[in-house]
């Protein structure tokens, strides 16, 4: 049995890595893609209809005209995260009834379809549809967390969750580099359907992930551990997508009063953290571009450094943290992000910026992995899918809202005030986490 469990964790790691490589490779291509659709669409296309509202927002915030593409990218990114927010808890709850593998196959099929649509996106409407399908299908990540929770004990769960963090680190290091390579080889040919090559490669990765999962992933939730109390109808669905119900974890049944209290507290801390964190993370490229005149290549090296620090820490230390230390390490990571953003906000030279970015990487390596480990320790086994789904949906909601708020603040009050204000609000998550006494 132990061997099966170990193999399952390895299979989940490989599946996540393939998925994240495909997901992140589009990031450096997005500006060129948006410019391409702007050129081929007439003034009546969806691109220009959305651009009308973005122009109004730009004038309201008194932002320079050159940030239109950034605002467009922000719109697509927020839409993607919002769709994850809608789908993650529903997919998690369904997996508690029908099993993890069928829902995983369903999600990976949708993701592969999104890349196929991208390859066929001869206009902006199809490209938006591709992002829509991809976002609504992105429940595979919280399913991976649920599978790991199924096949690990509380003692070994932290080590397995760290592998998920390593997959994210590698994906966010290698994926953009792959995308940058495709951007480089097509830099002299921005006309025609240049985007088909990276889209087909992403489709290849997604199809490989799907085939690999079908062949090798074993069902991790036995029939006798599944739930049959899924609430049907519109009212039941609202428990999983209504923000008020999400913060209350009303879509999860069978919880003790203490479990529900702990989940609500942990969810609140996680949401505040990711809301501020994702917003400031999103504006980091603006700051380095406008204040330090970073080129795209320099920004690429910066994110490469962040990813390497995260991968090294998660591979060597975070995955070995004993269960009784998980909460304290999460708290330390939450405290470290505060001086990280203070350094970035006050930076007038590369050294100060580098110190802030280094602390940012260390904190990121610690926080999400440890907090996801903590949440998997709460509640009955047959509700792990619903619990992790709701938790990740709170994170997706934070990531959908944070960049919009932070970008608005960035252009209205400036980068320094935005980062210092964010640092002040980041005092709340570690204080909230300390109130949980069960771990």
mmCIF file of N, CA, C and O in Angstrom, residues 241-308:
data_model
loop_
_atom_site.group_PDB
_atom_site.id
_atom_site.type_symbol
_atom_site.label_atom_id
_atom_site.label_comp_id
_atom_site.label_asym_id
_atom_site.label_seq_id
_atom_site.Cartn_x
_atom_site.Cartn_y
_atom_site.Cartn_z
ATOM 1 N N UNK A 241 -20.437 28.855 -4.552
ATOM 2 C CA UNK A 241 -19.973 30.010 -5.330
ATOM 3 C C UNK A 241 -20.370 31.339 -4.710
ATOM 4 O O UNK A 241 -19.880 32.380 -5.149
ATOM 5 N N UNK A 242 -21.231 31.330 -3.704
ATOM 6 C CA UNK A 242 -21.570 32.559 -3.002
ATOM 7 C C UNK A 242 -20.435 32.892 -2.035
ATOM 8 O O UNK A 242 -20.117 32.093 -1.153
ATOM 9 N N UNK A 243 -19.800 34.068 -2.173
ATOM 10 C CA UNK A 243 -18.662 34.386 -1.301
ATOM 11 C C UNK A 243 -18.984 34.285 0.187
ATOM 12 O O UNK A 243 -18.148 33.827 0.973
ATOM 13 N N UNK A 244 -20.198 34.688 0.587
ATOM 14 C CA UNK A 244 -20.551 34.617 2.008
ATOM 15 C C UNK A 244 -20.572 33.168 2.473
ATOM 16 O O UNK A 244 -20.027 32.819 3.536
ATOM 17 N N UNK A 245 -21.176 32.291 1.664
ATOM 18 C CA UNK A 245 -21.211 30.871 2.015
ATOM 19 C C UNK A 245 -19.811 30.259 1.998
ATOM 20 O O UNK A 245 -19.502 29.375 2.801
ATOM 21 N N UNK A 246 -18.966 30.735 1.068
ATOM 22 C CA UNK A 246 -17.612 30.208 1.006
ATOM 23 C C UNK A 246 -16.832 30.518 2.275
ATOM 24 O O UNK A 246 -16.175 29.649 2.838
ATOM 25 N N UNK A 247 -16.912 31.760 2.726
ATOM 26 C CA UNK A 247 -16.188 32.134 3.940
ATOM 27 C C UNK A 247 -16.709 31.393 5.165
ATOM 28 O O UNK A 247 -15.985 31.187 6.132
ATOM 29 N N UNK A 248 -17.970 30.968 5.098
ATOM 30 C CA UNK A 248 -18.552 30.204 6.197
ATOM 31 C C UNK A 248 -18.392 28.701 6.020
ATOM 32 O O UNK A 248 -18.747 27.927 6.912
ATOM 33 N N UNK A 249 -17.871 28.270 4.841
ATOM 34 C CA UNK A 249 -17.720 26.842 4.505
ATOM 35 C C UNK A 249 -19.063 26.113 4.644
ATOM 36 O O UNK A 249 -19.125 24.979 5.097
ATOM 37 N N UNK A 250 -20.142 26.770 4.204
ATOM 38 C CA UNK A 250 -21.472 26.177 4.303
ATOM 39 C C UNK A 250 -21.677 25.017 3.337
ATOM 40 O O UNK A 250 -22.606 24.226 3.520
ATOM 41 N N UNK A 251 -20.841 24.926 2.302
ATOM 42 C CA UNK A 251 -20.984 23.832 1.349
ATOM 43 C C UNK A 251 -20.377 22.522 1.817
ATOM 44 O O UNK A 251 -20.463 21.517 1.113
ATOM 45 N N UNK A 252 -19.773 22.529 2.996
ATOM 46 C CA UNK A 252 -19.143 21.322 3.535
ATOM 47 C C UNK A 252 -19.963 20.821 4.707
ATOM 48 O O UNK A 252 -20.195 21.556 5.677
ATOM 49 N N UNK A 253 -20.430 19.585 4.622
ATOM 50 C CA UNK A 253 -21.250 19.011 5.694
ATOM 51 C C UNK A 253 -20.405 18.087 6.569
ATOM 52 O O UNK A 253 -19.294 17.709 6.207
ATOM 53 N N UNK A 254 -20.961 17.731 7.707
ATOM 54 C CA UNK A 254 -20.299 16.776 8.581
ATOM 55 C C UNK A 254 -19.157 17.341 9.397
ATOM 56 O O UNK A 254 -18.321 16.593 9.910
ATOM 57 N N UNK A 255 -19.083 18.674 9.499
ATOM 58 C CA UNK A 255 -18.009 19.291 10.273
ATOM 59 C C UNK A 255 -18.426 19.471 11.729
ATOM 60 O O UNK A 255 -19.575 19.795 12.022
ATOM 61 N N UNK A 256 -17.482 19.291 12.624
ATOM 62 C CA UNK A 256 -17.737 19.642 14.018
ATOM 63 C C UNK A 256 -17.668 21.163 14.147
ATOM 64 O O UNK A 256 -17.152 21.863 13.255
ATOM 65 N N UNK A 257 -18.170 21.685 15.247
ATOM 66 C CA UNK A 257 -18.130 23.129 15.459
ATOM 67 C C UNK A 257 -16.698 23.646 15.465
ATOM 68 O O UNK A 257 -16.409 24.723 14.929
ATOM 69 N N UNK A 258 -15.793 22.870 16.070
ATOM 70 C CA UNK A 258 -14.394 23.291 16.125
ATOM 71 C C UNK A 258 -13.762 23.265 14.745
ATOM 72 O O UNK A 258 -13.015 24.182 14.371
ATOM 73 N N UNK A 259 -14.054 22.218 13.942
ATOM 74 C CA UNK A 259 -13.514 22.136 12.586
ATOM 75 C C UNK A 259 -13.980 23.325 11.746
ATOM 76 O O UNK A 259 -13.192 23.932 11.006
ATOM 77 N N UNK A 260 -15.256 23.646 11.847
ATOM 78 C CA UNK A 260 -15.789 24.747 11.057
ATOM 79 C C UNK A 260 -15.171 26.073 11.482
ATOM 80 O O UNK A 260 -14.835 26.923 10.644
ATOM 81 N N UNK A 261 -14.992 26.253 12.781
ATOM 82 C CA UNK A 261 -14.358 27.474 13.275
ATOM 83 C C UNK A 261 -12.929 27.592 12.763
ATOM 84 O O UNK A 261 -12.492 28.669 12.323
ATOM 85 N N UNK A 262 -12.191 26.479 12.789
ATOM 86 C CA UNK A 262 -10.807 26.492 12.320
ATOM 87 C C UNK A 262 -10.736 26.773 10.823
ATOM 88 O O UNK A 262 -9.861 27.522 10.359
ATOM 89 N N UNK A 263 -11.634 26.158 10.041
ATOM 90 C CA UNK A 263 -11.642 26.392 8.601
ATOM 91 C C UNK A 263 -11.966 27.839 8.279
ATOM 92 O O UNK A 263 -11.334 28.448 7.394
ATOM 93 N N UNK A 264 -12.933 28.410 8.957
ATOM 94 C CA UNK A 264 -13.303 29.808 8.719
ATOM 95 C C UNK A 264 -12.137 30.737 9.046
ATOM 96 O O UNK A 264 -11.858 31.690 8.316
ATOM 97 N N UNK A 265 -11.441 30.465 10.135
ATOM 98 C CA UNK A 265 -10.304 31.303 10.521
ATOM 99 C C UNK A 265 -9.164 31.172 9.524
ATOM 100 O O UNK A 265 -8.574 32.176 9.085
ATOM 101 N N UNK A 266 -8.855 29.931 9.158
ATOM 102 C CA UNK A 266 -7.772 29.696 8.202
ATOM 103 C C UNK A 266 -8.116 30.286 6.834
ATOM 104 O O UNK A 266 -7.257 30.882 6.168
ATOM 105 N N UNK A 267 -9.376 30.132 6.417
ATOM 106 C CA UNK A 267 -9.810 30.686 5.137
ATOM 107 C C UNK A 267 -9.722 32.197 5.115
ATOM 108 O O UNK A 267 -9.337 32.798 4.099
ATOM 109 N N UNK A 268 -10.068 32.853 6.218
ATOM 110 C CA UNK A 268 -9.991 34.309 6.303
ATOM 111 C C UNK A 268 -8.542 34.781 6.184
ATOM 112 O O UNK A 268 -8.238 35.713 5.431
ATOM 113 N N UNK A 269 -7.639 34.127 6.919
ATOM 114 C CA UNK A 269 -6.224 34.493 6.858
ATOM 115 C C UNK A 269 -5.667 34.293 5.444
ATOM 116 O O UNK A 269 -4.930 35.138 4.922
ATOM 117 N N UNK A 270 -6.041 33.176 4.817
ATOM 118 C CA UNK A 270 -5.551 32.845 3.481
ATOM 119 C C UNK A 270 -6.054 33.851 2.447
ATOM 120 O O UNK A 270 -5.302 34.295 1.570
ATOM 121 N N UNK A 271 -7.323 34.248 2.561
ATOM 122 C CA UNK A 271 -7.900 35.182 1.597
ATOM 123 C C UNK A 271 -7.226 36.550 1.694
ATOM 124 O O UNK A 271 -6.852 37.142 0.675
ATOM 125 N N UNK A 272 -7.081 37.067 2.900
ATOM 126 C CA UNK A 272 -6.450 38.383 3.066
ATOM 127 C C UNK A 272 -5.026 38.357 2.530
ATOM 128 O O UNK A 272 -4.584 39.275 1.823
ATOM 129 N N UNK A 273 -4.309 37.283 2.877
ATOM 130 C CA UNK A 273 -2.927 37.156 2.404
ATOM 131 C C UNK A 273 -2.858 37.165 0.882
ATOM 132 O O UNK A 273 -2.104 37.949 0.276
ATOM 133 N N UNK A 274 -3.644 36.296 0.225
ATOM 134 C CA UNK A 274 -3.565 36.190 -1.230
ATOM 135 C C UNK A 274 -4.121 37.426 -1.929
ATOM 136 O O UNK A 274 -3.662 37.787 -3.013
ATOM 137 N N UNK A 275 -5.100 38.088 -1.337
ATOM 138 C CA UNK A 275 -5.668 39.303 -1.922
ATOM 139 C C UNK A 275 -4.575 40.368 -2.057
ATOM 140 O O UNK A 275 -4.391 40.957 -3.119
ATOM 141 N N UNK A 276 -3.853 40.615 -0.974
ATOM 142 C CA UNK A 276 -2.786 41.623 -0.999
ATOM 143 C C UNK A 276 -1.584 41.111 -1.791
ATOM 144 O O UNK A 276 -1.034 41.817 -2.641
ATOM 145 N N UNK A 277 -1.188 39.874 -1.528
ATOM 146 C CA UNK A 277 -0.008 39.285 -2.169
ATOM 147 C C UNK A 277 -0.145 39.273 -3.688
ATOM 148 O O UNK A 277 0.759 39.695 -4.412
ATOM 149 N N UNK A 278 -1.277 38.771 -4.191
ATOM 150 C CA UNK A 278 -1.436 38.643 -5.642
ATOM 151 C C UNK A 278 -1.478 40.003 -6.315
ATOM 152 O O UNK A 278 -0.983 40.165 -7.434
ATOM 153 N N UNK A 279 -2.064 40.992 -5.633
ATOM 154 C CA UNK A 279 -2.106 42.335 -6.200
ATOM 155 C C UNK A 279 -0.724 42.947 -6.324
ATOM 156 O O UNK A 279 -0.358 43.490 -7.378
ATOM 157 N N UNK A 280 0.064 42.861 -5.261
ATOM 158 C CA UNK A 280 1.412 43.426 -5.294
ATOM 159 C C UNK A 280 2.325 42.626 -6.213
ATOM 160 O O UNK A 280 3.194 43.188 -6.890
ATOM 161 N N UNK A 281 2.141 41.314 -6.259
ATOM 162 C CA UNK A 281 2.906 40.482 -7.184
ATOM 163 C C UNK A 281 2.616 40.892 -8.627
ATOM 164 O O UNK A 281 3.527 40.973 -9.461
ATOM 165 N N UNK A 282 1.350 41.171 -8.921
ATOM 166 C CA UNK A 282 0.945 41.549 -10.271
ATOM 167 C C UNK A 282 1.594 42.868 -10.698
ATOM 168 O O UNK A 282 1.978 43.033 -11.851
ATOM 169 N N UNK A 283 1.736 43.820 -9.763
ATOM 170 C CA UNK A 283 2.291 45.122 -10.110
ATOM 171 C C UNK A 283 3.809 45.149 -10.066
ATOM 172 O O UNK A 283 4.424 46.165 -10.412
ATOM 173 N N UNK A 284 4.448 44.050 -9.655
ATOM 174 C CA UNK A 284 5.905 44.024 -9.561
ATOM 175 C C UNK A 284 6.565 44.276 -10.910
ATOM 176 O O UNK A 284 7.583 44.982 -11.001
ATOM 177 N N UNK A 285 5.997 43.736 -11.983
ATOM 178 C CA UNK A 285 6.575 43.955 -13.306
ATOM 179 C C UNK A 285 6.441 45.424 -13.729
ATOM 180 O O UNK A 285 7.317 45.964 -14.398
ATOM 181 N N UNK A 286 5.332 46.079 -13.336
ATOM 182 C CA UNK A 286 5.179 47.505 -13.631
ATOM 183 C C UNK A 286 6.260 48.308 -12.914
ATOM 184 O O UNK A 286 6.885 49.189 -13.479
ATOM 185 N N UNK A 287 6.464 48.002 -11.643
ATOM 186 C CA UNK A 287 7.437 48.736 -10.838
ATOM 187 C C UNK A 287 8.842 48.611 -11.420
ATOM 188 O O UNK A 287 9.559 49.611 -11.571
ATOM 189 N N UNK A 288 9.254 47.386 -11.727
ATOM 190 C CA UNK A 288 10.611 47.197 -12.248
ATOM 191 C C UNK A 288 10.768 47.808 -13.638
ATOM 192 O O UNK A 288 11.859 48.271 -13.992
ATOM 193 N N UNK A 289 9.681 47.847 -14.405
ATOM 194 C CA UNK A 289 9.749 48.416 -15.751
ATOM 195 C C UNK A 289 9.840 49.939 -15.712
ATOM 196 O O UNK A 289 10.686 50.532 -16.389
ATOM 197 N N UNK A 290 8.992 50.566 -14.910
ATOM 198 C CA UNK A 290 8.922 52.025 -14.918
ATOM 199 C C UNK A 290 9.959 52.684 -14.012
ATOM 200 O O UNK A 290 10.457 53.759 -14.329
ATOM 201 N N UNK A 291 10.302 52.060 -12.881
ATOM 202 C CA UNK A 291 11.259 52.669 -11.962
ATOM 203 C C UNK A 291 12.696 52.241 -12.232
ATOM 204 O O UNK A 291 13.622 53.026 -12.049
ATOM 205 N N UNK A 292 12.872 50.986 -12.633
ATOM 206 C CA UNK A 292 14.229 50.474 -12.842
ATOM 207 C C UNK A 292 14.542 50.202 -14.314
ATOM 208 O O UNK A 292 15.638 49.730 -14.628
ATOM 209 N N UNK A 293 13.582 50.477 -15.193
ATOM 210 C CA UNK A 293 13.792 50.326 -16.640
ATOM 211 C C UNK A 293 14.198 48.906 -17.021
ATOM 212 O O UNK A 293 14.999 48.691 -17.932
ATOM 213 N N UNK A 294 13.641 47.904 -16.307
ATOM 214 C CA UNK A 294 13.949 46.521 -16.638
ATOM 215 C C UNK A 294 13.408 46.177 -18.018
ATOM 216 O O UNK A 294 12.278 46.530 -18.367
ATOM 217 N N UNK A 295 14.214 45.458 -18.784
ATOM 218 C CA UNK A 295 13.727 44.895 -20.034
ATOM 219 C C UNK A 295 12.980 43.594 -19.737
ATOM 220 O O UNK A 295 13.011 43.081 -18.613
ATOM 221 N N UNK A 296 12.333 43.054 -20.747
ATOM 222 C CA UNK A 296 11.631 41.779 -20.557
ATOM 223 C C UNK A 296 12.601 40.679 -20.158
ATOM 224 O O UNK A 296 12.281 39.817 -19.331
ATOM 225 N N UNK A 297 13.820 40.713 -20.711
ATOM 226 C CA UNK A 297 14.809 39.704 -20.375
ATOM 227 C C UNK A 297 15.250 39.833 -18.917
ATOM 228 O O UNK A 297 15.405 38.833 -18.204
ATOM 229 N N UNK A 298 15.434 41.061 -18.442
ATOM 230 C CA UNK A 298 15.820 41.274 -17.047
ATOM 231 C C UNK A 298 14.717 40.810 -16.098
ATOM 232 O O UNK A 298 14.989 40.224 -15.045
ATOM 233 N N UNK A 299 13.476 41.074 -16.473
ATOM 234 C CA UNK A 299 12.363 40.590 -15.655
ATOM 235 C C UNK A 299 12.322 39.064 -15.665
ATOM 236 O O UNK A 299 12.013 38.435 -14.651
ATOM 237 N N UNK A 300 12.647 38.475 -16.811
ATOM 238 C CA UNK A 300 12.701 37.026 -16.889
ATOM 239 C C UNK A 300 13.739 36.448 -15.940
ATOM 240 O O UNK A 300 13.481 35.451 -15.252
ATOM 241 N N UNK A 301 14.912 37.089 -15.882
ATOM 242 C CA UNK A 301 15.937 36.636 -14.947
ATOM 243 C C UNK A 301 15.493 36.807 -13.498
ATOM 244 O O UNK A 301 15.809 35.977 -12.640
ATOM 245 N N UNK A 302 14.749 37.883 -13.224
ATOM 246 C CA UNK A 302 14.246 38.100 -11.866
ATOM 247 C C UNK A 302 13.316 36.966 -11.453
ATOM 248 O O UNK A 302 13.454 36.392 -10.358
ATOM 249 N N UNK A 303 12.376 36.613 -12.318
ATOM 250 C CA UNK A 303 11.439 35.537 -11.983
ATOM 251 C C UNK A 303 12.124 34.173 -11.988
ATOM 252 O O UNK A 303 11.712 33.271 -11.251
ATOM 253 N N UNK A 304 13.157 34.033 -12.788
ATOM 254 C CA UNK A 304 13.939 32.795 -12.747
ATOM 255 C C UNK A 304 14.585 32.643 -11.372
ATOM 256 O O UNK A 304 14.567 31.557 -10.775
ATOM 257 N N UNK A 305 15.153 33.738 -10.852
ATOM 258 C CA UNK A 305 15.750 33.701 -9.521
ATOM 259 C C UNK A 305 14.740 33.377 -8.442
ATOM 260 O O UNK A 305 15.001 32.572 -7.541
ATOM 261 N N UNK A 306 13.555 33.984 -8.534
ATOM 262 C CA UNK A 306 12.489 33.704 -7.564
ATOM 263 C C UNK A 306 12.125 32.227 -7.591
ATOM 264 O O UNK A 306 12.014 31.570 -6.553
ATOM 265 N N UNK A 307 11.941 31.692 -8.784
ATOM 266 C CA UNK A 307 11.560 30.291 -8.914
ATOM 267 C C UNK A 307 12.625 29.335 -8.403
ATOM 268 O O UNK A 307 12.306 28.325 -7.768
ATOM 269 N N UNK A 308 13.878 29.665 -8.652
ATOM 270 C CA UNK A 308 14.959 28.788 -8.186
ATOM 271 C C UNK A 308 15.041 28.775 -6.662
ATOM 272 O O UNK A 308 15.219 27.711 -6.056
#
